[in-house]
Coordinates of C-alpha atoms and ligand atoms in Angstrom, one line a residue:
M1325 CA 0.0 0.0 0.0
N1326 CA 1.2 3.5 -0.7
K1327 CA 2.0 5.1 2.6
Q1328 CA 2.1 8.5 1.1
N1329 CA -1.6 8.2 0.6
I1330 CA -3.6 11.3 1.6
S1331 CA -7.1 10.8 2.8
I1332 CA -9.6 11.9 0.2
H1333 CA -11.6 13.5 3.0
G1334 CA -9.0 16.1 3.9
E1335 CA -6.5 16.3 6.8
W1336 CA -6.0 18.0 10.1
S1337 CA -3.9 21.1 9.8
S1338 CA -1.6 20.0 12.6
R1339 CA -1.0 17.6 15.4
L1340 CA -2.7 20.1 17.8
A1341 CA -5.7 20.1 15.5
F1342 CA -6.0 16.3 15.8
I1343 CA -5.6 16.5 19.6
L1344 CA -8.4 19.1 19.8
A1345 CA -10.7 17.1 17.5
A1346 CA -10.1 13.8 19.3
T1347 CA -10.6 15.5 22.6
G1348 CA -13.7 17.1 21.2
S1349 CA -14.9 13.6 20.3
A1350 CA -14.1 12.1 23.7
V1351 CA -15.3 14.9 25.9
G1352 CA -19.1 15.2 25.7
L1353 CA -22.3 14.1 27.4
G1354 CA -20.5 10.9 28.4
N1355 CA -18.3 12.9 30.9
I1356 CA -20.7 15.4 32.2
W1357 CA -24.1 13.8 31.9
K1358 CA -23.4 10.0 31.9
F1359 CA -20.4 9.5 34.2
P1360 CA -22.0 11.2 37.2
Y1361 CA -25.3 9.4 37.0
M1362 CA -23.6 6.0 36.4
T1363 CA -21.3 6.6 39.3
G1364 CA -24.4 7.5 41.4
E1365 CA -26.3 4.4 40.3
Y1366 CA -23.4 2.0 41.0
G1367 CA -22.7 3.5 44.4
G1368 CA -19.6 5.7 43.9
G1369 CA -15.9 4.9 44.6
A1370 CA -15.6 1.3 43.4
F1371 CA -17.3 2.2 40.1
V1372 CA -14.8 5.1 39.7
I1373 CA -11.8 2.9 40.4
V1374 CA -12.8 0.2 37.9
Y1375 CA -13.5 2.9 35.4
L1376 CA -10.1 4.5 35.9
V1377 CA -8.3 1.1 35.7
C1378 CA -10.2 0.3 32.4
V1379 CA -9.2 3.7 31.0
A1380 CA -5.5 3.1 31.8
L1381 CA -5.1 -0.5 31.0
M1382 CA -7.5 -0.8 28.0
G1383 CA -8.6 2.6 27.0
L1384 CA -5.2 4.2 26.3
P1385 CA -3.8 1.2 24.4
V1386 CA -6.9 0.7 22.3
M1387 CA -7.0 4.4 21.5
M1388 CA -3.4 4.2 20.2
A1389 CA -4.3 1.1 18.2
E1390 CA -7.4 2.8 16.6
V1391 CA -5.5 5.9 15.7
M1392 CA -2.7 3.7 14.2
L1393 CA -5.2 1.7 12.1
G1394 CA -6.8 4.9 10.8
K1395 CA -3.4 6.5 10.0
R1396 CA -2.4 3.4 8.1
G1397 CA -5.7 2.8 6.3
R1398 CA -6.4 6.5 5.5
R1399 CA -10.1 5.8 4.8
S1400 CA -13.4 5.2 6.6
P1401 CA -13.1 2.3 9.1
V1402 CA -15.0 -0.1 6.8
N1403 CA -12.5 0.5 4.0
S1404 CA -9.4 0.9 6.2
M1405 CA -10.1 -2.5 7.7
R1406 CA -10.6 -4.0 4.3
I1407 CA -7.4 -2.6 3.0
L1408 CA -5.4 -3.5 6.1
A1409 CA -6.7 -7.1 6.0
Q1410 CA -5.8 -7.3 2.3
E1411 CA -2.4 -5.9 2.9
G1412 CA -1.6 -8.5 5.5
G1413 CA -3.4 -11.3 3.7
Y1414 CA -6.0 -11.8 6.5
S1415 CA -9.7 -12.7 6.2
Q1416 CA -12.1 -10.1 4.8
W1417 CA -14.3 -10.7 7.8
W1418 CA -12.3 -8.0 9.6
R1419 CA -14.3 -5.5 7.6
V1420 CA -17.2 -6.4 9.9
L1421 CA -15.5 -4.4 12.5
G1422 CA -16.0 -1.3 10.4
W1423 CA -19.7 -2.2 9.9
T1424 CA -20.5 -2.7 13.5
G1425 CA -18.8 0.6 14.2
V1426 CA -21.1 2.3 11.7
I1427 CA -24.1 0.8 13.4
A1428 CA -23.0 1.6 16.9
G1429 CA -22.4 5.2 15.9
F1430 CA -25.9 5.5 14.4
L1431 CA -27.5 4.0 17.6
I1432 CA -25.4 6.1 20.0
L1433 CA -26.0 9.3 18.1
S1434 CA -29.8 8.6 18.0
Y1435 CA -30.1 9.0 21.7
Y1436 CA -27.2 11.4 22.1
S1437 CA -29.1 13.9 20.1
V1438 CA -32.2 13.6 22.3
I1439 CA -30.2 14.2 25.5
A1440 CA -28.2 17.0 23.9
G1441 CA -31.7 18.4 23.1
W1442 CA -32.4 18.5 26.9
A1443 CA -29.2 20.6 27.3
L1444 CA -30.2 22.9 24.5
A1445 CA -33.6 23.4 26.2
Y1446 CA -31.8 24.4 29.4
V1447 CA -29.9 27.3 27.7
P1448 CA -32.9 29.6 27.5
K1449 CA -34.3 28.4 30.9
V1450 CA -31.1 29.2 32.7
A1451 CA -30.5 32.4 30.8
M1452 CA -34.0 33.8 31.7
G1453 CA -33.2 33.2 35.4
T1454 CA -35.8 30.5 35.9
F1455 CA -33.8 29.0 38.6
T1456 CA -33.1 32.1 40.6
A1457 CA -36.6 31.6 42.0
I1458 CA -35.2 29.0 44.4
N1459 CA -33.6 31.8 46.5
S1460 CA -37.0 32.8 47.8
M1461 CA -38.1 29.3 48.6
P1462 CA -37.7 27.2 51.8
Q1463 CA -34.7 24.9 51.4
N1464 CA -36.9 21.8 51.4
E1465 CA -38.8 22.9 48.3
V1466 CA -35.8 23.6 46.1
A1467 CA -35.1 20.1 44.8
G1468 CA -38.8 19.6 44.1
F1469 CA -39.0 22.8 42.1
V1470 CA -35.9 22.1 40.0
G1471 CA -37.0 18.5 39.5
S1472 CA -40.5 19.5 38.3
I1473 CA -38.9 21.7 35.6
F1474 CA -37.0 18.7 34.3
N1475 CA -40.0 16.4 34.4
E1476 CA -42.1 18.9 32.5
L1477 CA -39.5 19.0 29.8
V1478 CA -39.0 15.3 29.3
S1479 CA -42.7 14.5 29.5
N1480 CA -43.4 16.8 26.6
P1481 CA -42.6 15.0 23.3
I1482 CA -43.3 18.0 21.1
Q1483 CA -40.7 20.1 22.8
L1484 CA -38.2 17.3 22.8
L1485 CA -38.8 16.8 19.2
A1486 CA -38.1 20.4 18.4
W1487 CA -34.7 20.3 20.3
H1488 CA -33.8 16.9 18.9
T1489 CA -34.4 18.2 15.4
I1490 CA -32.4 21.4 15.9
F1491 CA -29.5 19.4 17.4
M1492 CA -29.4 16.8 14.5
S1493 CA -29.7 19.5 11.8
V1494 CA -26.8 21.5 13.1
T1495 CA -24.7 18.3 13.5
M1496 CA -25.4 17.4 9.8
I1497 CA -24.5 20.9 8.7
M1498 CA -21.2 20.6 10.6
V1499 CA -20.5 17.2 9.2
A1500 CA -21.3 18.4 5.6
G1501 CA -18.7 21.2 6.1
G1502 CA -15.9 18.7 6.2
V1503 CA -12.8 18.1 8.3
Q1504 CA -11.2 21.4 8.7
G1505 CA -14.1 23.7 8.2
G1506 CA -16.0 24.6 11.4
L1507 CA -14.9 21.8 13.5
E1508 CA -11.3 22.7 14.2
R1509 CA -12.0 26.3 14.9
A1510 CA -14.9 25.5 17.3
V1511 CA -13.0 23.0 19.4
R1512 CA -10.0 25.3 19.8
F1513 CA -11.8 27.8 22.0
M1514 CA -14.5 25.5 23.4
M1515 CA -12.3 23.0 25.3
P1516 CA -10.4 25.5 27.3
A1517 CA -13.6 27.4 28.0
L1518 CA -15.4 24.3 29.2
F1519 CA -12.5 23.5 31.5
I1520 CA -12.6 27.0 33.1
V1521 CA -16.3 26.9 33.7
L1522 CA -16.0 23.5 35.3
L1523 CA -13.3 24.9 37.6
V1524 CA -15.6 27.8 38.6
L1525 CA -18.3 25.2 39.4
V1526 CA -15.9 23.1 41.5
G1527 CA -15.3 26.3 43.4
Y1528 CA -19.0 26.6 44.0
A1529 CA -19.2 22.9 45.0
M1530 CA -16.5 23.5 47.6
S1531 CA -18.6 26.1 49.2
T1532 CA -21.5 23.7 49.7
P1533 CA -21.9 22.1 53.2
E1534 CA -21.5 18.6 52.0
F1535 CA -18.5 18.9 49.7
M1536 CA -16.5 16.3 51.6
M1537 CA -19.3 13.9 51.5
G1538 CA -19.3 14.2 47.7
V1539 CA -15.6 13.6 47.6
Y1540 CA -15.9 10.5 49.8
F1541 CA -18.7 9.2 47.7
M1542 CA -16.5 9.3 44.6
F1543 CA -13.3 8.0 46.1
D1544 CA -14.3 5.8 49.1
V1545 CA -14.0 2.4 47.6
D1546 CA -16.5 -0.3 48.8
F1547 CA -16.1 -3.3 46.6
K1548 CA -18.4 -5.4 48.7
S1549 CA -21.5 -3.4 47.9
F1550 CA -20.3 -2.9 44.4
L1551 CA -20.0 -6.6 43.7
Y1552 CA -22.9 -7.7 45.9
P1553 CA -25.4 -4.9 45.5
N1554 CA -28.4 -6.9 46.7
C1555 CA -27.0 -8.4 49.8
T1556 CA -29.4 -9.4 52.6
E1557 CA -28.9 -11.3 55.8
A1558 CA -29.9 -14.5 54.1
S1559 CA -28.1 -14.3 50.8
C1560 CA -25.5 -12.5 48.9
E1561 CA -25.4 -12.7 45.1
L1562 CA -22.4 -11.7 43.0
S1563 CA -23.4 -9.1 40.3
G1564 CA -21.2 -8.3 37.4
E1565 CA -23.4 -5.4 36.2
G1566 CA -21.3 -2.6 37.9
M1567 CA -18.0 -3.9 36.4
L1568 CA -19.6 -4.1 32.9
A1569 CA -21.0 -0.6 33.2
A1570 CA -17.7 0.8 34.3
M1571 CA -15.8 -0.8 31.5
G1572 CA -18.5 0.2 29.0
Q1573 CA -18.3 3.8 30.3
A1574 CA -14.5 3.8 29.8
F1575 CA -14.9 2.8 26.1
F1576 CA -17.8 5.2 25.6
S1577 CA -16.2 8.2 27.2
L1578 CA -13.0 7.7 25.2
S1579 CA -15.0 7.2 21.9
L1580 CA -13.4 3.8 21.4
G1581 CA -14.5 0.6 19.7
M1582 CA -16.5 2.0 16.9
G1583 CA -14.1 3.7 14.5
A1584 CA -14.7 7.3 15.5
I1585 CA -11.1 7.7 16.7
M1586 CA -10.0 5.5 13.8
V1587 CA -11.5 7.8 11.2
Y1588 CA -10.0 10.8 12.9
G1589 CA -6.6 9.0 12.8
A1590 CA -7.1 8.7 9.1
Y1591 CA -7.0 12.5 8.8
L1592 CA -3.8 12.7 10.9
P1593 CA -0.8 14.2 9.3
K1594 CA 1.8 11.6 8.5
H1595 CA 4.5 12.5 11.1
A1596 CA 2.3 13.1 14.2
S1597 CA 3.3 11.0 17.2
I1598 CA 0.5 8.7 18.2
A1599 CA 1.6 7.9 21.8
S1600 CA 1.9 11.4 23.0
T1601 CA -1.2 12.7 21.3
T1602 CA -3.5 10.0 22.6
S1603 CA -2.1 10.4 26.1
V1604 CA -3.2 14.1 26.1
V1605 CA -6.7 13.1 24.9
V1606 CA -7.1 10.4 27.6
I1607 CA -5.9 12.7 30.4
A1608 CA -8.2 15.6 29.3
D1609 CA -11.2 13.3 29.0
T1610 CA -10.7 11.7 32.4
S1611 CA -10.1 15.0 34.1
V1612 CA -13.4 16.4 32.8
A1613 CA -15.3 13.3 34.1
I1614 CA -13.8 13.5 37.5
L1615 CA -14.4 17.3 37.7
A1616 CA -18.0 16.8 36.8
G1617 CA -18.4 14.3 39.6
L1618 CA -16.7 16.6 42.1
I1619 CA -19.2 19.3 41.1
I1620 CA -22.4 17.2 41.1
F1621 CA -22.1 15.0 44.2
P1622 CA -21.6 17.8 46.7
I1623 CA -24.7 19.4 45.3
V1624 CA -26.6 16.1 45.5
F1625 CA -25.8 15.6 49.2
S1626 CA -26.1 19.2 50.2
N1627 CA -29.7 19.3 48.9
G1628 CA -30.8 15.9 50.1
L1629 CA -31.0 14.5 46.6
A1630 CA -30.5 10.8 45.6
P1631 CA -27.3 10.0 43.8
G1632 CA -28.8 7.1 42.0
Q1633 CA -31.7 8.9 40.3
G1634 CA -30.5 8.1 36.7
P1635 CA -30.3 10.2 33.5
G1636 CA -31.9 13.3 35.1
L1637 CA -29.1 13.7 37.7
V1638 CA -27.2 16.6 36.1
F1639 CA -30.4 18.5 35.2
N1640 CA -31.7 18.1 38.7
T1641 CA -28.6 19.2 40.5
L1642 CA -26.7 21.9 38.5
P1643 CA -29.6 24.3 38.2
I1644 CA -29.6 24.5 42.0
A1645 CA -26.0 25.8 41.8
F1646 CA -26.9 28.2 39.1
G1647 CA -29.9 29.5 41.0
Q1648 CA -27.8 30.1 44.2
M1649 CA -24.4 31.2 43.2
P1650 CA -23.3 34.7 42.3
Y1651 CA -23.6 35.3 38.5
G1652 CA -25.3 31.9 38.3
S1653 CA -27.4 32.8 35.3
F1654 CA -24.4 33.8 33.4
F1655 CA -22.3 30.8 34.4
G1656 CA -25.3 28.5 33.9
T1657 CA -26.0 29.7 30.4
L1658 CA -22.3 29.4 29.5
F1659 CA -22.2 25.9 31.0
F1660 CA -25.1 24.6 29.0
V1661 CA -23.9 26.3 25.8
L1662 CA -20.5 24.6 26.3
L1663 CA -22.1 21.3 27.1
V1664 CA -24.1 21.5 23.8
L1665 CA -20.9 22.4 21.9
A1666 CA -19.1 19.5 23.5
A1667 CA -22.0 17.3 22.5
W1668 CA -21.7 18.5 18.9
S1669 CA -18.0 17.9 18.7
S1670 CA -18.7 14.3 19.8
S1671 CA -21.7 13.8 17.5
I1672 CA -19.8 14.6 14.4
S1673 CA -17.4 11.9 15.2
L1674 CA -20.2 9.4 15.8
I1675 CA -21.5 9.9 12.3
E1676 CA -18.2 10.5 10.5
P1677 CA -17.4 6.7 9.9
A1678 CA -20.8 6.3 8.1
V1679 CA -20.5 9.5 6.1
A1680 CA -16.9 8.8 5.1
W1681 CA -17.9 5.4 3.9
L1682 CA -20.8 6.6 1.9
V1683 CA -18.6 9.2 0.2
E1684 CA -16.1 6.4 -0.6
T1685 CA -18.7 4.4 -2.4
G1686 CA -18.7 7.1 -5.0
K1687 CA -22.5 7.4 -5.0
F1688 CA -22.8 10.3 -2.5
T1689 CA -21.3 13.7 -2.1
R1690 CA -20.4 14.7 1.4
I1691 CA -23.5 16.8 1.6
S1692 CA -26.0 14.1 0.4
A1693 CA -24.2 11.5 2.7
S1694 CA -24.7 13.8 5.6
I1695 CA -28.3 14.5 4.9
W1696 CA -29.3 10.9 4.4
S1697 CA -27.5 9.6 7.5
G1698 CA -28.8 12.5 9.5
I1699 CA -32.4 11.7 8.6
A1700 CA -31.9 8.0 9.5
V1701 CA -30.4 8.9 12.9
W1702 CA -33.1 11.4 13.6
L1703 CA -35.8 8.7 13.0
V1704 CA -34.1 6.2 15.2
G1705 CA -33.9 8.9 17.8
L1706 CA -37.6 8.9 18.2
L1707 CA -37.4 5.6 20.0
T1708 CA -35.4 7.3 22.7
L1709 CA -37.4 10.5 22.6
F1710 CA -40.6 8.6 23.4
S1711 CA -39.0 6.4 26.0
F1712 CA -39.3 9.3 28.5
N1713 CA -42.9 10.0 27.9
I1714 CA -45.6 8.3 25.8
W1715 CA -43.6 5.0 25.6
S1716 CA -42.1 5.0 29.1
H1717 CA -44.1 1.9 29.8
V1718 CA -42.9 0.1 26.7
K1719 CA -40.3 -2.6 27.6
P1720 CA -39.5 -4.3 24.3
L1721 CA -37.6 -7.2 25.9
F1722 CA -39.9 -7.8 28.9
M1723 CA -39.7 -11.5 28.3
F1724 CA -36.0 -11.7 29.4
S1725 CA -35.5 -11.1 33.1
A1726 CA -32.3 -9.2 32.6
F1727 CA -34.0 -6.6 30.4
E1728 CA -37.5 -6.7 31.6
D1729 CA -37.6 -3.1 32.9
K1730 CA -35.6 -1.5 30.1
T1731 CA -37.1 1.0 27.8
F1732 CA -35.9 1.5 24.2
F1733 CA -33.5 4.1 25.4
D1734 CA -32.1 1.8 28.1
L1735 CA -31.7 -1.0 25.6
I1736 CA -29.9 1.1 23.0
D1737 CA -27.6 2.5 25.6
Y1738 CA -26.9 -0.9 27.1
M1739 CA -26.3 -2.6 23.8
T1740 CA -23.9 0.0 22.5
A1741 CA -21.9 1.0 25.6
N1742 CA -21.8 -2.3 27.4
V1743 CA -21.6 -4.7 24.4
M1744 CA -20.8 -3.2 21.1
L1745 CA -18.0 -0.8 22.1
P1746 CA -16.1 -3.2 24.4
L1747 CA -16.4 -6.0 21.7
G1748 CA -15.2 -3.5 19.0
G1749 CA -12.2 -2.6 21.3
L1750 CA -11.5 -6.2 21.9
F1751 CA -11.3 -7.1 18.1
I1752 CA -9.3 -4.0 17.4
A1753 CA -6.8 -5.1 20.1
I1754 CA -6.6 -8.6 18.7
F1755 CA -6.2 -7.4 15.1
V1756 CA -3.4 -5.0 15.9
A1757 CA -1.5 -7.1 18.5
W1758 CA -1.9 -10.6 17.1
F1759 CA -2.3 -10.1 13.4
M1760 CA -0.6 -7.0 12.1
K1761 CA 3.1 -7.3 11.3
T1762 CA 5.3 -5.7 14.0
Q1763 CA 7.3 -3.9 11.3
I1764 CA 4.2 -2.1 10.0
V1765 CA 3.0 -1.3 13.5
T1766 CA 6.3 0.1 14.7
E1767 CA 6.6 2.1 11.4
E1768 CA 3.3 3.8 12.1
L1769 CA 4.0 4.3 15.7
D1770 CA 7.5 5.6 14.9
S1771 CA 9.0 3.2 17.4
S1772 CA 11.5 0.4 17.5
P1773 CA 10.3 -3.1 18.2
E1774 CA 12.5 -3.4 21.3
H1775 CA 11.4 -0.1 22.8
G1776 CA 10.0 -0.7 26.4
G1777 CA 6.9 1.5 25.8
F1778 CA 6.1 -0.5 22.6
L1779 CA 6.4 -3.8 24.4
I1780 CA 4.2 -2.7 27.3
W1781 CA 1.6 -1.4 24.9
R1782 CA 1.6 -4.6 22.9
F1783 CA 1.4 -6.7 26.1
L1784 CA -1.7 -4.7 27.2
L1785 CA -3.4 -5.2 23.8
R1786 CA -2.4 -8.8 23.5
Y1787 CA -3.4 -10.1 26.9
V1788 CA -4.9 -7.5 29.2
T1789 CA -7.6 -6.1 26.9
P1790 CA -8.9 -9.5 25.7
L1791 CA -8.8 -11.0 29.1
G1792 CA -10.3 -8.0 30.8
V1793 CA -13.2 -7.7 28.3
G1794 CA -13.7 -11.4 28.4
L1795 CA -13.8 -11.7 32.2
V1796 CA -16.1 -8.8 32.6
F1797 CA -18.5 -10.2 30.0
L1798 CA -18.4 -13.7 31.7
N1799 CA -19.0 -12.1 35.0
A1800 CA -21.9 -10.1 33.7
I1801 CA -23.7 -13.1 32.4
G1802 CA -23.3 -14.7 35.7
V1803 CA -20.6 -17.3 35.1
F1804 CA -18.9 -16.6 38.4
S1805 CA -21.9 -16.4 40.6
Ligands
PFF315 N1 -17.1 10.1 24.0 C1 -18.4 10.7 23.8 C2 -18.8 11.2 25.2 O1 -18.2 10.9 26.2 O2 -19.8 11.9 25.2 C3 -19.4 9.8 23.2 C4 -18.9 9.1 22.0 C5 -18.4 9.7 20.9 C6 -18.9 7.7 22.1 C7 -17.9 9.0 19.8 C8 -18.4 7.0 21.0 C9 -17.9 7.6 19.9 F1 -17.4 7.0 18.9

């Protein structure tokens, strides 16, 4: 294969541009909306530790592998995998990895857009000072008032539909604009701004009475109740759910296992170093998630809220802060605007593998590929949209006890984050560490085959990732109980 190949989709203008875009993909609703509520649902510290271990031992190595595959293949994940399999003389089945990635991206974006719509809806609410009303309320009515505003929003399908449509339309316009257009410019100022607002909010959280309780909740590790959540005097049953959720969250938060980072790697300039760029992305992503937790849990405990309340957590807690703190409406508006921007920079990476592939078929322009895939995602999004209101009682897999209480949204989230992404990561690890020739891999990584860092990386991909994913899966289906 010709290594001088340049991607037909364009290229990042620099190494920094790639870092910003990959960080833009990684940092999103997963860090600020999902990580805190999952941590809350699975009881705190132990979940956080398992998540961090998965990020370090599987996330970072798999991210390097994905970038490397993209950089070598220079095309959409479907075609990169085809070409790399051809180059090495391996089975064409490896292409399936590209396909499952396209499907996972579609499914994730379908609900991502609905949730991002909630954040969009909060921009005018906070800007108009809706939440400052809590200052004239008795403390015990505050949480109820903030909660009722959230419930009103999610129980109104028409409103949700409007926000979902706006979010998807803008996503598709950005994707149609191509690699360097709006995307690079937006992320350049957005990421630092988001970080600063988060720091301001940590400052507020520190002023709440239960700041330390929030910190303990996040870092006080209690493996017993994590592994045996339903323990009674009479019986204790091992549950692998928490482990699976933490591992899934690591892949989800880092945008791994579905080709998003691979396709960004395809636009990487030839001489950029993969190890250092990916490390920056992983550190930035993890810091944002931890900061989000440090903001949210002190507010939860200071206001007598439940940490395990699910997807509404961020929307039921942060507005309390914005109602009470000085300049709260300003910081609140800024926060939700930045959250939406962070969601947009993730969304475009969710759909890019599909769009790049459609363009490569030669039958679509970038614009028509964006429009058609956008319409498809928008339609699937309706399943999630209605899961919070008119279809909240619909449990499609009610006949299986493990899924009997899951709505369409729960199922799509579960299948993508807990199954498809870890499996995708597993096969990427196997392909790179067991199949690809060392000479090709080291050439792309700009490393020597004897380099300690290279050997550790390959060890993690060869043994730790497959074993880790395998054991967590087996545990989740109850093999060890
Ligand atoms: N990493 C994004 C987040 O944490 O919000 C979500 C995501 C983007 C997942 C891209 C997967 C992906 F390929």
